[in-house]
PDB file of C-alpha atoms in Angstrom:
ATOM      1  CA  MET A  24     -97.233 -31.053   1.418  1.00 31.00           C
ATOM      2  CA  LYS A  25     -96.505 -34.135   3.351  1.00 34.00           C
ATOM      3  CA  THR A  26     -98.238 -38.031   2.137  1.00 34.00           C
ATOM      4  CA  PHE A  27     -98.318 -38.934   6.193  1.00 44.00           C
ATOM      5  CA  LEU A  28    -101.406 -36.040   6.076  1.00 42.00           C
ATOM      6  CA  PHE A  29    -103.486 -37.892   3.862  1.00 35.00           C
ATOM      7  CA  ALA A  30    -104.280 -40.648   5.740  1.00 38.00           C
ATOM      8  CA  ILE A  31    -104.985 -38.533   9.074  1.00 40.00           C
ATOM      9  CA  LEU A  32    -107.985 -37.825   7.674  1.00 37.00           C
ATOM     10  CA  ILE A  33    -109.490 -40.727   8.773  1.00 37.00           C
ATOM     11  CA  ILE A  34    -107.582 -40.806  12.323  1.00 41.00           C
ATOM     12  CA  CYS A  35    -111.322 -39.107  13.337  1.00 42.00           C
ATOM     13  CA  PHE A  36    -114.051 -40.124  11.305  1.00 38.00           C
ATOM     14  CA  VAL A  37    -115.251 -44.062  11.513  1.00 38.00           C
ATOM     15  CA  GLY A  38    -118.154 -46.375   9.894  1.00 35.00           C
ATOM     16  CA  ALA A  39    -121.726 -46.113  10.459  1.00 33.00           C
ATOM     17  CA  GLN A  40    -121.007 -49.040  13.284  1.00 32.00           C
ATOM     18  CA  ALA A  41    -117.556 -46.542  14.582  1.00 38.00           C
ATOM     19  CA  THR A  42    -115.524 -49.676  13.753  1.00 32.00           C
ATOM     20  CA  ILE A  43    -112.046 -48.538  12.501  1.00 33.00           C
ATOM     21  CA  PRO A  44    -110.499 -48.656   9.454  1.00 29.00           C
ATOM     22  CA  GLU A  45    -107.130 -49.991   8.967  1.00 27.00           C
ATOM     23  CA  LEU A  46    -105.279 -47.228   8.337  1.00 25.00           C
ATOM     24  CA  ALA A  47    -103.584 -46.608   5.012  1.00 25.00           C
ATOM     25  CA  GLN A  48     -99.833 -47.990   5.602  1.00 26.00           C
ATOM     26  CA  ARG A  49     -98.702 -44.836   7.184  1.00 30.00           C
ATOM     27  CA  SER A  50    -101.917 -42.661   9.348  1.00 39.00           C
ATOM     28  CA  SER A  51    -103.387 -39.823  12.796  1.00 38.00           C
ATOM     29  CA  SER A  52    -101.280 -50.746  26.913  1.00 34.00           C
ATOM     30  CA  LYS A  53    -104.483 -51.507  28.037  1.00 35.00           C
ATOM     31  CA  ASN A  54    -107.082 -49.423  27.654  1.00 37.00           C
ATOM     32  CA  ARG A  55    -104.168 -46.984  27.035  1.00 49.00           C
ATOM     33  CA  ILE A  56    -103.790 -43.836  24.893  1.00 69.00           C
ATOM     34  CA  VAL A  57    -100.806 -45.584  22.353  1.00 75.00           C
ATOM     35  CA  LEU A  58     -98.603 -46.887  26.024  1.00 71.00           C
ATOM     36  CA  GLY A  59    -100.189 -44.269  28.067  1.00 83.00           C
ATOM     37  CA  PHE A  60    -101.772 -44.800  31.613  1.00 92.00           C
ATOM     38  CA  PRO A  61    -105.607 -44.849  32.643  1.00 95.00           C
ATOM     39  CA  ALA A  62    -107.057 -41.621  33.248  1.00 96.00           C
ATOM     40  CA  LYS A  63    -107.868 -41.216  37.301  1.00 97.00           C
ATOM     41  CA  PRO A  64    -112.306 -39.789  37.675  1.00 97.00           C
ATOM     42  CA  LYS A  65    -111.646 -35.954  37.371  1.00 97.00           C
ATOM     43  CA  GLN A  66    -108.195 -35.641  36.511  1.00 97.00           C
ATOM     44  CA  PHE A  67    -109.219 -33.976  32.891  1.00 98.00           C
ATOM     45  CA  PRO A  68    -112.696 -32.229  33.879  1.00 98.00           C
ATOM     46  CA  TRP A  69    -112.103 -30.593  30.065  1.00 98.00           C
ATOM     47  CA  GLN A  70    -112.273 -33.693  27.785  1.00 98.00           C
ATOM     48  CA  VAL A  71    -115.147 -34.253  25.831  1.00 98.00           C
ATOM     49  CA  SER A  72    -115.653 -37.464  23.158  1.00 98.00           C
ATOM     50  CA  LEU A  73    -117.687 -37.123  19.908  1.00 98.00           C
ATOM     51  CA  ASN A  74    -119.832 -38.437  17.680  1.00 97.00           C
ATOM     52  CA  GLY A  75    -120.034 -36.815  14.829  1.00 97.00           C
ATOM     53  CA  TYR A  76    -122.646 -38.011  12.141  1.00 97.00           C
ATOM     54  CA  ASN A  77    -123.072 -37.292   8.549  1.00 96.00           C
ATOM     55  CA  SER A  78    -126.402 -37.332   6.188  1.00 95.00           C
ATOM     56  CA  ASP A  79    -126.149 -40.806   5.764  1.00 94.00           C
ATOM     57  CA  GLY A  80    -126.094 -41.939   9.468  1.00 91.00           C
ATOM     58  CA  ASN A  81    -122.527 -42.217   9.778  1.00 92.00           C
ATOM     59  CA  ARG A  82    -119.960 -42.094  12.859  1.00 93.00           C
ATOM     60  CA  GLY A  83    -117.171 -40.550  13.434  1.00 94.00           C
ATOM     61  CA  ILE A  84    -115.319 -40.545  16.471  1.00 95.00           C
ATOM     62  CA  CYS A  85    -112.968 -37.570  18.017  1.00 97.00           C
ATOM     63  CA  GLY A  86    -112.115 -35.804  21.485  1.00 97.00           C
ATOM     64  CA  GLY A  87    -112.467 -32.311  22.346  1.00 98.00           C
ATOM     65  CA  SER A  88    -112.254 -29.878  25.307  1.00 98.00           C
ATOM     66  CA  VAL A  89    -114.596 -27.916  26.870  1.00 98.00           C
ATOM     67  CA  ILE A  90    -113.006 -24.183  26.793  1.00 98.00           C
ATOM     68  CA  SER A  91    -115.933 -22.175  28.174  1.00 98.00           C
ATOM     69  CA  PRO A  92    -119.810 -22.884  28.929  1.00 98.00           C
ATOM     70  CA  ASP A  93    -120.734 -22.640  25.670  1.00 98.00           C
ATOM     71  CA  TRP A  94    -118.206 -23.662  23.210  1.00 98.00           C
ATOM     72  CA  ILE A  95    -115.986 -27.053  22.643  1.00 98.00           C
ATOM     73  CA  LEU A  96    -112.635 -26.892  20.625  1.00 98.00           C
ATOM     74  CA  THR A  97    -111.520 -29.710  18.393  1.00 98.00           C
ATOM     75  CA  ALA A  98    -110.137 -29.770  15.169  1.00 98.00           C
ATOM     76  CA  ALA A  99    -111.601 -29.243  12.063  1.00 97.00           C
ATOM     77  CA  HIS A 100    -111.447 -32.826  10.223  1.00 96.00           C
ATOM     78  CA  CYS A 101    -113.868 -33.812  13.068  1.00 97.00           C
ATOM     79  CA  VAL A 102    -116.679 -31.979  11.679  1.00 97.00           C
ATOM     80  CA  THR A 103    -116.360 -31.607   8.138  1.00 96.00           C
ATOM     81  CA  GLY A 104    -118.799 -33.395   6.163  1.00 96.00           C
ATOM     82  CA  LYS A 105    -120.785 -33.749   9.343  1.00 97.00           C
ATOM     83  CA  VAL A 106    -124.755 -32.875   9.827  1.00 97.00           C
ATOM     84  CA  ARG A 107    -124.381 -33.227  14.279  1.00 97.00           C
ATOM     85  CA  MET A 108    -122.363 -33.345  16.059  1.00 98.00           C
ATOM     86  CA  GLU A 109    -123.093 -35.413  20.208  1.00 98.00           C
ATOM     87  CA  VAL A 110    -121.177 -33.841  22.634  1.00 98.00           C
ATOM     88  CA  LEU A 111    -120.210 -36.291  25.622  1.00 98.00           C
ATOM     89  CA  LEU A 112    -119.191 -34.889  28.921  1.00 98.00           C
ATOM     90  CA  GLY A 113    -117.976 -35.379  32.368  1.00 98.00           C
ATOM     91  CA  SER A 114    -116.610 -38.990  32.375  1.00 98.00           C
ATOM     92  CA  ILE A 115    -113.861 -41.368  31.999  1.00 97.00           C
ATOM     93  CA  VAL A 116    -116.152 -44.065  30.909  1.00 97.00           C
ATOM     94  CA  ARG A 117    -116.991 -42.947  27.192  1.00 96.00           C
ATOM     95  CA  ASP A 118    -120.611 -44.182  26.812  1.00 95.00           C
ATOM     96  CA  GLN A 119    -121.375 -43.124  30.420  1.00 97.00           C
ATOM     97  CA  PRO A 120    -121.003 -39.720  30.457  1.00 98.00           C
ATOM     98  CA  GLU A 121    -122.674 -37.389  33.106  1.00 98.00           C
ATOM     99  CA  LEU A 122    -123.591 -34.995  30.522  1.00 98.00           C
ATOM    100  CA  ARG A 123    -124.782 -35.947  26.518  1.00 98.00           C
ATOM    101  CA  LEU A 124    -125.420 -33.066  24.143  1.00 98.00           C
ATOM    102  CA  GLU A 125    -126.492 -33.230  20.122  1.00 98.00           C
ATOM    103  CA  SER A 126    -125.240 -29.593  18.534  1.00 97.00           C
ATOM    104  CA  GLU A 127    -125.504 -28.642  14.931  1.00 96.00           C
ATOM    105  CA  THR A 128    -124.090 -25.220  15.290  1.00 97.00           C
ATOM    106  CA  PHE A 129    -120.056 -25.706  14.432  1.00 98.00           C
ATOM    107  CA  PHE A 130    -117.271 -25.076  11.602  1.00 97.00           C
ATOM    108  CA  HIS A 131    -113.438 -24.815  11.509  1.00 98.00           C
ATOM    109  CA  HIS A 132    -110.784 -22.360  10.094  1.00 98.00           C
ATOM    110  CA  ALA A 133    -111.278 -20.623   7.284  1.00 97.00           C
ATOM    111  CA  ASN A 134    -108.559 -21.598   5.830  1.00 96.00           C
ATOM    112  CA  TYR A 135    -108.384 -25.281   6.671  1.00 95.00           C
ATOM    113  CA  LYS A 136    -106.538 -27.252   3.554  1.00 91.00           C
ATOM    114  CA  PRO A 137    -107.946 -31.060   4.382  1.00 86.00           C
ATOM    115  CA  LEU A 138    -105.416 -32.723   2.278  1.00 79.00           C
ATOM    116  CA  LEU A 139    -102.606 -30.872   4.211  1.00 78.00           C
ATOM    117  CA  LEU A 140    -104.340 -30.517   7.584  1.00 84.00           C
ATOM    118  CA  GLU A 141    -103.888 -26.635   7.610  1.00 90.00           C
ATOM    119  CA  ASN A 142    -105.119 -24.867   9.947  1.00 95.00           C
ATOM    120  CA  ASP A 143    -107.044 -27.828  11.705  1.00 96.00           C
ATOM    121  CA  VAL A 144    -109.263 -26.560  14.030  1.00 98.00           C
ATOM    122  CA  ALA A 145    -113.009 -26.070  14.581  1.00 98.00           C
ATOM    123  CA  LEU A 146    -115.743 -24.846  17.144  1.00 98.00           C
ATOM    124  CA  ILE A 147    -118.565 -26.689  17.955  1.00 98.00           C
ATOM    125  CA  ARG A 148    -121.188 -24.616  19.754  1.00 98.00           C
ATOM    126  CA  LEU A 149    -123.206 -26.370  22.907  1.00 98.00           C
ATOM    127  CA  PRO A 150    -126.965 -25.778  22.404  1.00 98.00           C
ATOM    128  CA  TYR A 151    -127.025 -23.874  25.887  1.00 98.00           C
ATOM    129  CA  SER A 152    -124.473 -22.443  28.598  1.00 98.00           C
ATOM    130  CA  ILE A 153    -123.696 -25.797  30.668  1.00 98.00           C
ATOM    131  CA  ASN A 154    -123.176 -25.375  34.158  1.00 98.00           C
ATOM    132  CA  TYR A 155    -119.667 -26.734  34.946  1.00 98.00           C
ATOM    133  CA  THR A 156    -119.454 -29.676  38.072  1.00 98.00           C
ATOM    134  CA  GLU A 157    -116.646 -31.726  39.833  1.00 98.00           C
ATOM    135  CA  ASN A 158    -116.543 -33.584  36.329  1.00 98.00           C
ATOM    136  CA  ILE A 159    -117.268 -30.171  33.723  1.00 98.00           C
ATOM    137  CA  LEU A 160    -114.457 -27.856  34.100  1.00 98.00           C
ATOM    138  CA  PRO A 161    -113.384 -26.217  31.067  1.00 98.00           C
ATOM    139  CA  ILE A 162    -109.223 -25.845  30.197  1.00 98.00           C
ATOM    140  CA  ALA A 163    -107.528 -22.590  29.779  1.00 97.00           C
ATOM    141  CA  LEU A 164    -105.977 -20.999  27.197  1.00 98.00           C
ATOM    142  CA  PRO A 165    -102.017 -20.333  26.629  1.00 97.00           C
ATOM    143  CA  PRO A 166    -101.529 -16.264  27.572  1.00 96.00           C
ATOM    144  CA  ARG A 167    -101.064 -14.052  24.929  1.00 95.00           C
ATOM    145  CA  GLN A 168     -97.562 -13.663  26.529  1.00 94.00           C
ATOM    146  CA  PHE A 169     -97.071 -17.300  25.132  1.00 94.00           C
ATOM    147  CA  SER A 170     -97.379 -15.675  21.636  1.00 92.00           C
ATOM    148  CA  ASP A 171     -94.113 -16.318  20.993  1.00 92.00           C
ATOM    149  CA  GLU A 172     -92.995 -20.230  23.215  1.00 94.00           C
ATOM    150  CA  LEU A 173     -92.402 -22.719  21.168  1.00 96.00           C
ATOM    151  CA  PHE A 174     -92.743 -24.942  24.174  1.00 97.00           C
ATOM    152  CA  VAL A 175     -89.119 -27.188  23.241  1.00 97.00           C
ATOM    153  CA  ASN A 176     -88.855 -30.041  25.622  1.00 96.00           C
ATOM    154  CA  ALA A 177     -91.405 -29.471  27.784  1.00 96.00           C
ATOM    155  CA  LYS A 178     -93.693 -32.009  29.331  1.00 96.00           C
ATOM    156  CA  ALA A 179     -96.984 -31.511  28.347  1.00 97.00           C
ATOM    157  CA  VAL A 180     -99.940 -34.070  28.600  1.00 97.00           C
ATOM    158  CA  VAL A 181    -102.254 -35.528  25.508  1.00 97.00           C
ATOM    159  CA  SER A 182    -105.686 -37.296  26.558  1.00 97.00           C
ATOM    160  CA  GLY A 183    -108.071 -39.628  24.545  1.00 96.00           C
ATOM    161  CA  PHE A 184    -110.669 -42.037  24.476  1.00 95.00           C
ATOM    162  CA  GLY A 185    -108.725 -43.523  20.799  1.00 92.00           C
ATOM    163  CA  ARG A 186    -107.315 -46.625  19.832  1.00 90.00           C
ATOM    164  CA  ILE A 187    -104.788 -48.210  22.286  1.00 86.00           C
ATOM    165  CA  ASN A 188    -102.643 -49.772  19.410  1.00 79.00           C
ATOM    166  CA  ASP A 189    -102.306 -50.038  15.683  1.00 76.00           C
ATOM    167  CA  SER A 190    -104.062 -53.632  15.474  1.00 76.00           C
ATOM    168  CA  PRO A 191    -105.802 -54.123  12.792  1.00 75.00           C
ATOM    169  CA  GLY A 192    -110.084 -54.092  13.992  1.00 73.00           C
ATOM    170  CA  SER A 193    -108.866 -52.523  17.163  1.00 77.00           C
ATOM    171  CA  THR A 194    -111.672 -49.781  18.127  1.00 85.00           C
ATOM    172  CA  VAL A 195    -111.379 -46.994  20.127  1.00 88.00           C
ATOM    173  CA  SER A 196    -110.671 -47.092  24.041  1.00 92.00           C
ATOM    174  CA  PRO A 197    -114.475 -47.409  26.180  1.00 94.00           C
ATOM    175  CA  THR A 198    -111.840 -45.621  28.767  1.00 95.00           C
ATOM    176  CA  LEU A 199    -110.406 -41.692  29.180  1.00 96.00           C
ATOM    177  CA  ASN A 200    -106.206 -42.911  28.863  1.00 95.00           C
ATOM    178  CA  TRP A 201    -103.248 -40.229  28.187  1.00 95.00           C
ATOM    179  CA  ALA A 202     -99.480 -39.991  27.572  1.00 93.00           C
ATOM    180  CA  ASN A 203     -96.814 -37.558  28.364  1.00 95.00           C
ATOM    181  CA  ILE A 204     -95.258 -36.089  25.482  1.00 96.00           C
ATOM    182  CA  ARG A 205     -92.065 -34.123  24.853  1.00 96.00           C
ATOM    183  CA  ILE A 206     -92.484 -31.259  22.694  1.00 97.00           C
ATOM    184  CA  ILE A 207     -89.688 -31.278  19.835  1.00 96.00           C
ATOM    185  CA  THR A 208     -88.877 -28.270  17.340  1.00 95.00           C
ATOM    186  CA  ASN A 209     -90.584 -28.149  14.410  1.00 92.00           C
ATOM    187  CA  GLN A 210     -86.967 -28.753  12.461  1.00 91.00           C
ATOM    188  CA  ARG A 211     -86.962 -32.249  14.038  1.00 91.00           C
ATOM    189  CA  CYS A 212     -90.357 -33.172  12.737  1.00 90.00           C
ATOM    190  CA  ASN A 213     -89.558 -32.204   9.615  1.00 86.00           C
ATOM    191  CA  GLU A 214     -86.259 -34.508   9.478  1.00 86.00           C
ATOM    192  CA  SER A 215     -88.558 -36.980  11.348  1.00 85.00           C
ATOM    193  CA  TYR A 216     -90.885 -36.716   8.596  1.00 80.00           C
ATOM    194  CA  SER A 217     -88.180 -36.375   5.326  1.00 74.00           C
ATOM    195  CA  ASP A 218     -90.038 -39.111   3.858  1.00 70.00           C
ATOM    196  CA  GLU A 219     -93.420 -39.159   4.257  1.00 65.00           C
ATOM    197  CA  ARG A 220     -93.862 -35.581   2.871  1.00 54.00           C
ATOM    198  CA  GLU A 221     -94.212 -34.674  -0.975  1.00 48.00           C
ATOM    199  CA  TYR A 222     -94.274 -31.320  -0.601  1.00 44.00           C
ATOM    200  CA  GLU A 223     -93.879 -28.034   2.299  1.00 54.00           C
ATOM    201  CA  ASP A 224     -92.349 -28.411   5.762  1.00 67.00           C
ATOM    202  CA  ILE A 225     -94.095 -28.703   8.695  1.00 81.00           C
ATOM    203  CA  TYR A 226     -96.605 -25.524   9.225  1.00 86.00           C
ATOM    204  CA  ASP A 227     -95.264 -22.860  12.389  1.00 91.00           C
ATOM    205  CA  SER A 228     -99.139 -23.046  13.083  1.00 94.00           C
ATOM    206  CA  THR A 229     -98.117 -27.260  14.059  1.00 94.00           C
ATOM    207  CA  ILE A 230     -96.686 -28.650  17.207  1.00 96.00           C
ATOM    208  CA  CYS A 231     -95.040 -31.470  17.244  1.00 95.00           C
ATOM    209  CA  GLY A 232     -94.130 -34.178  20.643  1.00 95.00           C
ATOM    210  CA  VAL A 233     -92.696 -37.768  20.672  1.00 94.00           C
ATOM    211  CA  GLY A 234     -93.020 -39.905  24.055  1.00 92.00           C
ATOM    212  CA  PHE A 235     -91.754 -38.045  27.345  1.00 93.00           C
ATOM    213  CA  ASP A 236     -91.677 -41.738  29.068  1.00 89.00           C
ATOM    214  CA  PHE A 237     -91.273 -44.001  25.930  1.00 82.00           C
ATOM    215  CA  ASP A 238     -90.529 -43.799  22.691  1.00 77.00           C
ATOM    216  CA  ASN A 239     -93.434 -44.754  20.873  1.00 79.00           C
ATOM    217  CA  GLN A 240     -95.923 -43.059  23.251  1.00 85.00           C
ATOM    218  CA  SER A 241     -98.879 -41.381  21.529  1.00 87.00           C
ATOM    219  CA  THR A 242    -102.279 -40.481  20.101  1.00 91.00           C
ATOM    220  CA  CYS A 243    -104.112 -42.678  17.536  1.00 91.00           C
ATOM    221  CA  ASN A 244    -107.207 -43.251  15.801  1.00 89.00           C
ATOM    222  CA  GLY A 245    -110.525 -41.375  18.191  1.00 92.00           C
ATOM    223  CA  ASP A 246    -107.762 -39.044  19.669  1.00 95.00           C
ATOM    224  CA  SER A 247    -108.334 -36.078  16.895  1.00 96.00           C
ATOM    225  CA  GLY A 248    -109.494 -33.258  18.261  1.00 97.00           C
ATOM    226  CA  GLY A 249    -108.399 -33.676  22.022  1.00 97.00           C
ATOM    227  CA  PRO A 250    -106.403 -31.401  23.953  1.00 98.00           C
ATOM    228  CA  LEU A 251    -102.052 -31.112  24.663  1.00 98.00           C
ATOM    229  CA  VAL A 252    -101.984 -29.524  27.836  1.00 98.00           C
ATOM    230  CA  LEU A 253     -99.553 -28.332  29.711  1.00 97.00           C
ATOM    231  CA  ARG A 254     -99.220 -27.480  33.046  1.00 92.00           C
ATOM    232  CA  GLN A 255     -97.536 -23.735  34.161  1.00 86.00           C
ATOM    233  CA  ASP A 256     -95.228 -23.229  36.687  1.00 81.00           C
ATOM    234  CA  ASN A 257     -97.817 -22.189  38.982  1.00 82.00           C
ATOM    235  CA  ASP A 258     -99.522 -25.322  38.187  1.00 86.00           C
ATOM    236  CA  ILE A 259    -102.544 -24.400  36.257  1.00 93.00           C
ATOM    237  CA  PRO A 260    -103.191 -25.982  33.120  1.00 97.00           C
ATOM    238  CA  ILE A 261    -103.587 -24.851  29.656  1.00 97.00           C
ATOM    239  CA  GLN A 262    -104.070 -26.044  25.948  1.00 98.00           C
ATOM    240  CA  ILE A 263    -101.456 -26.097  23.730  1.00 98.00           C
ATOM    241  CA  GLY A 264    -102.469 -28.049  21.447  1.00 98.00           C
ATOM    242  CA  VAL A 265    -105.363 -29.781  19.305  1.00 98.00           C
ATOM    243  CA  VAL A 266    -104.923 -33.365  18.356  1.00 97.00           C
ATOM    244  CA  SER A 267    -104.068 -33.428  14.246  1.00 95.00           C
ATOM    245  CA  PHE A 268    -102.058 -36.747  13.116  1.00 91.00           C
ATOM    246  CA  VAL A 269     -99.697 -39.028  13.737  1.00 88.00           C
ATOM    247  CA  SER A 270     -96.999 -40.469  11.347  1.00 85.00           C
ATOM    248  CA  ASN A 271     -98.191 -43.055   8.536  1.00 84.00           C
ATOM    249  CA  TYR A 272     -96.403 -46.202   9.619  1.00 85.00           C
ATOM    250  CA  GLY A 273     -98.289 -46.232  12.558  1.00 82.00           C
ATOM    251  CA  CYS A 274     -99.587 -44.388  15.795  1.00 88.00           C
ATOM    252  CA  ALA A 275     -96.741 -46.912  18.256  1.00 85.00           C
ATOM    253  CA  SER A 276     -93.932 -46.445  15.416  1.00 87.00           C
ATOM    254  CA  GLY A 277     -92.007 -43.532  17.562  1.00 86.00           C
ATOM    255  CA  ASN A 278     -92.510 -41.206  15.005  1.00 89.00           C
ATOM    256  CA  PRO A 279     -93.694 -37.429  16.400  1.00 92.00           C
ATOM    257  CA  SER A 280     -97.310 -36.570  16.740  1.00 93.00           C
ATOM    258  CA  GLY A 281     -99.190 -33.611  15.557  1.00 94.00           C
ATOM    259  CA  TYR A 282    -100.917 -30.750  17.060  1.00 96.00           C
ATOM    260  CA  ALA A 283    -102.800 -27.668  15.716  1.00 97.00           C
ATOM    261  CA  ARG A 284    -100.517 -24.970  18.050  1.00 97.00           C
ATOM    262  CA  ILE A 285    -103.167 -22.771  19.732  1.00 98.00           C
ATOM    263  CA  THR A 286    -100.732 -19.967  20.046  1.00 97.00           C
ATOM    264  CA  LYS A 287    -101.721 -19.236  16.757  1.00 97.00           C
ATOM    265  CA  PHE A 288    -105.498 -19.388  16.910  1.00 98.00           C
ATOM    266  CA  LEU A 289    -106.090 -17.408  19.819  1.00 98.00           C
ATOM    267  CA  ASP A 290    -107.825 -14.849  17.781  1.00 97.00           C
ATOM    268  CA  TRP A 291    -109.958 -16.874  15.457  1.00 98.00           C
ATOM    269  CA  ILE A 292    -111.221 -18.148  18.721  1.00 98.00           C
ATOM    270  CA  GLU A 293    -111.747 -15.165  20.126  1.00 98.00           C
ATOM    271  CA  ASP A 294    -113.114 -13.348  17.240  1.00 98.00           C
ATOM    272  CA  ASN A 295    -115.152 -16.864  16.764  1.00 98.00           C
ATOM    273  CA  SER A 296    -116.557 -17.719  20.518  1.00 98.00           C
ATOM    274  CA  GLY A 297    -115.685 -15.098  22.286  1.00 98.00           C
ATOM    275  CA  VAL A 298    -113.505 -17.264  24.732  1.00 98.00           C
ATOM    276  CA  THR A 299    -110.320 -15.034  25.267  1.00 96.00           C
ATOM    277  CA  SER A 300    -106.622 -16.316  26.501  1.00 92.00           C
ATOM    278  CA  PRO A 301    -105.839 -15.456  29.915  1.00 84.00           C
TER     279      PRO A 301
END
């Protein structure tokens, strides 16, 4: 498919000391998701941070979202090769969670293609049903009536604890950050990546976006698996995407960021977790 996807496999996974390697030429401000804004307490109560551990103890950092008292939604490449997942909930300070849990029950979509990042979604089952608090609340899935909605030109919000720039040696942010994203057509996304792909076009199950306030606002390493959220006309937030990739040219390149399109996975989520869309 696209050469830019190969490098994205390292957006989430980092070394034993959680240092993030330099991206392979093309990838995935002060304490910000790239050119975004610092989050306020309770602003994104569905946001989680994940530490995924390999059998050798190496750790990878990703994001995710609370979709029920029992389930976390994240990206498939965040759980691949992992033997346990640590879930941090309820705080905008990554190392000071309100709740810290561990799970060994997680799985990705059966048709996930790691080299192409197709069907890049996964579920993590929590070890017990959590109690919601003012800092820990679920994000709703998109209604079934939106199954064919493309959301083009809509303003969505992405949040995460990922890197704030492309500088070599930079690490994930200690605090939660967010950015406004303008949804674009897959055709425009294809055109943006015309020199970064080798095989097929952007999949229908992918949603793409560019910075809303600044051209080069984007997600970055450590944000993978996190939620792309849209507020409906009634102001109720719904999750429409899962952070999947950015351009190999860098998080701040101005090229679109890519997300697994949740409307294409509602059946899979319901069949495997019992969580339904409104």
